[in-house]
Every structure is written in C-alpha cells, then in structure tokens.
Amino acid sequence: MEMTFSFFVNSALLGVGLSMDAFSISLANGLSEPGMRPGRMSLVSGVYAFFQAAMPLAGWLCVHTVVEYFSALTKLIPWIALLLLSFIGGKMIFETVRENHAEDDGGQNPQGEAKTITLTFGTLLAQGIATSLDALSVGFTIADYGFLNALTAALIIAAVTFAICIAGIVIGKKAGARLSTKATIFGGVILIGIGIEIFVTRVFFS
C-alpha cells in the first residue's frame, strides 16, 4: 500500500479513535494531580502514546506470524482491561476516602487542603497497557500493510494520542484544582467506567 494522502488521514483518524480511552484517563490523572508539571505531563502522555503505537504493531506482527495465538488472546482483552482499570480506579477511590477519613479524625493539614494521589510509574504503565489492549485488534485492519507502512501508521497514532492526552491532562488539571478531593474520586469512577465500557462493548456488542 502506498503512502497516499488518504493513508495519512486514515491513520490520524485511527489515532483519534484509539486514543479516546487514554484521553479519559489523562483527564482523570489531571483531576487527581492538578499540580502536574509540563515534564511529567509529557512523560504520562508519552507512555500512553508508546503503548498505543506498540499494540497495533504487535497485532500486525501476530497476524503475520502466530495468528492462532492472537485469536485466543483477543477473547481475554475485555477481561484484562476491566480488571486493570477497576483495580486502579478502586484504589484511587479507596485511598482518597481513607485519607479524608484520617483528616476528619484530626489529620487534616493546616491549610485544610486535600491531598492528591500521585500517579506512580507502575500505575502509569498499567493504565497504558489497559487502554491500549484494544489497539491490538488494529493489527488485523492493517494486515495488508508492509512493515514500513505499519510503522508509519503506528507513529502517527502515537503522535495523535500524545497531543490528545496532553489536552486531557490540561483540562483535568483546571477542573481538579477546583474540585479538590472530589476530583480524585471522580477520576477513579472514570477509570472504572472505562473498564466497564470496554468490557460491555467487546463482550456483548462485538
């Protein structure tokens, strides 16, 4: 397949579609960490972009090598996404409620400001994997691409994802500064909701 204008447009649109879950989680991270600095924002968005690019390439490779194993793996994708996102979101909610309870018992800081839960690198990797698992299936849609085309499409997807996730964090930060502790709980709910959406869509409507 030649790298025509339509090829680049289709790859960009594919990136937009694939990055919506990552955008929602970026929004949640911005909500829970309103003080996130530009360098950290770039790291978070870069991790999501990396996985969104790597998964289609992995899917493309599987189509051209061990497609029978990949077919079995696709059945587990909604379960893995549901478990990972539910765990991360539930942990955010639990820790926020626990901290608020401790503050009510006399542990509140002098300014009365709520603590936010810092996004760890391990949690970030888990989020990146969970939101990009669906992108494995894109390997089937680009199965007729040569390797160079598949790599180019993956890089375009990564660039689009990066930009969209940066926007999500910025929006989340602005809202998070006003919502205080409720923002982290809301962010946890968003994560669980995404996991449920992926599960229901893939299991009942695919």
PDB file of C-alpha atoms in Angstrom, residues 2 9 14 25 37 59 66 68-69 74-75 93 129 141 146 150 153-155 157 169 171-172 175 178 185 191 198 204:
ATOM      1  CA  GLU A   2       1.330   3.424  -0.979  1.00  0.00           C
ATOM      2  CA  VAL A   9      -5.711  10.832   7.075  1.00  0.00           C
ATOM      3  CA  LEU A  14      -7.476   5.805  13.674  1.00  0.00           C
ATOM      4  CA  ILE A  25      -7.676   8.529  31.793  1.00  0.00           C
ATOM      5  CA  ARG A  37       4.333  19.860  35.772  1.00  0.00           C
ATOM      6  CA  GLY A  59      -1.054  -7.114  16.385  1.00  0.00           C
ATOM      7  CA  VAL A  66       1.196 -16.613  15.178  1.00  0.00           C
ATOM      8  CA  GLU A  68      -3.885 -18.554  16.004  1.00  0.00           C
ATOM      9  CA  TYR A  69      -2.487 -17.474  19.383  1.00  0.00           C
ATOM     10  CA  THR A  74      -8.475 -11.284  21.854  1.00  0.00           C
ATOM     11  CA  LYS A  75     -11.079 -13.051  23.995  1.00  0.00           C
ATOM     12  CA  ILE A  93     -11.291   5.965  45.452  1.00  0.00           C
ATOM     13  CA  ILE A 129      -1.459  -1.260  28.855  1.00  0.00           C
ATOM     14  CA  THR A 141      -7.060  -3.928   9.934  1.00  0.00           C
ATOM     15  CA  GLY A 146       4.101  -3.560   4.584  1.00  0.00           C
ATOM     16  CA  ALA A 150       2.568  -0.259   9.548  1.00  0.00           C
ATOM     17  CA  ALA A 153       0.742   4.354  10.867  1.00  0.00           C
ATOM     18  CA  ALA A 154       1.793   3.449  14.420  1.00  0.00           C
ATOM     19  CA  LEU A 155       3.900   6.607  14.722  1.00  0.00           C
ATOM     20  CA  ILE A 157      -1.254   7.064  16.085  1.00  0.00           C
ATOM     21  CA  ILE A 169      -4.418  16.409  31.395  1.00  0.00           C
ATOM     22  CA  ILE A 171      -8.469  20.053  31.121  1.00  0.00           C
ATOM     23  CA  GLY A 172      -8.329  17.740  34.123  1.00  0.00           C
ATOM     24  CA  ALA A 175     -11.125  21.149  36.913  1.00  0.00           C
ATOM     25  CA  ARG A 178     -11.499  23.456  41.887  1.00  0.00           C
ATOM     26  CA  ILE A 185     -12.914  10.108  43.488  1.00  0.00           C
ATOM     27  CA  LEU A 191     -11.384   4.654  35.224  1.00  0.00           C
ATOM     28  CA  ILE A 198     -14.579  -1.726  27.127  1.00  0.00           C
ATOM     29  CA  PHE A 204     -21.892  -8.019  24.137  1.00  0.00           C
TER      30      PHE A 204
END
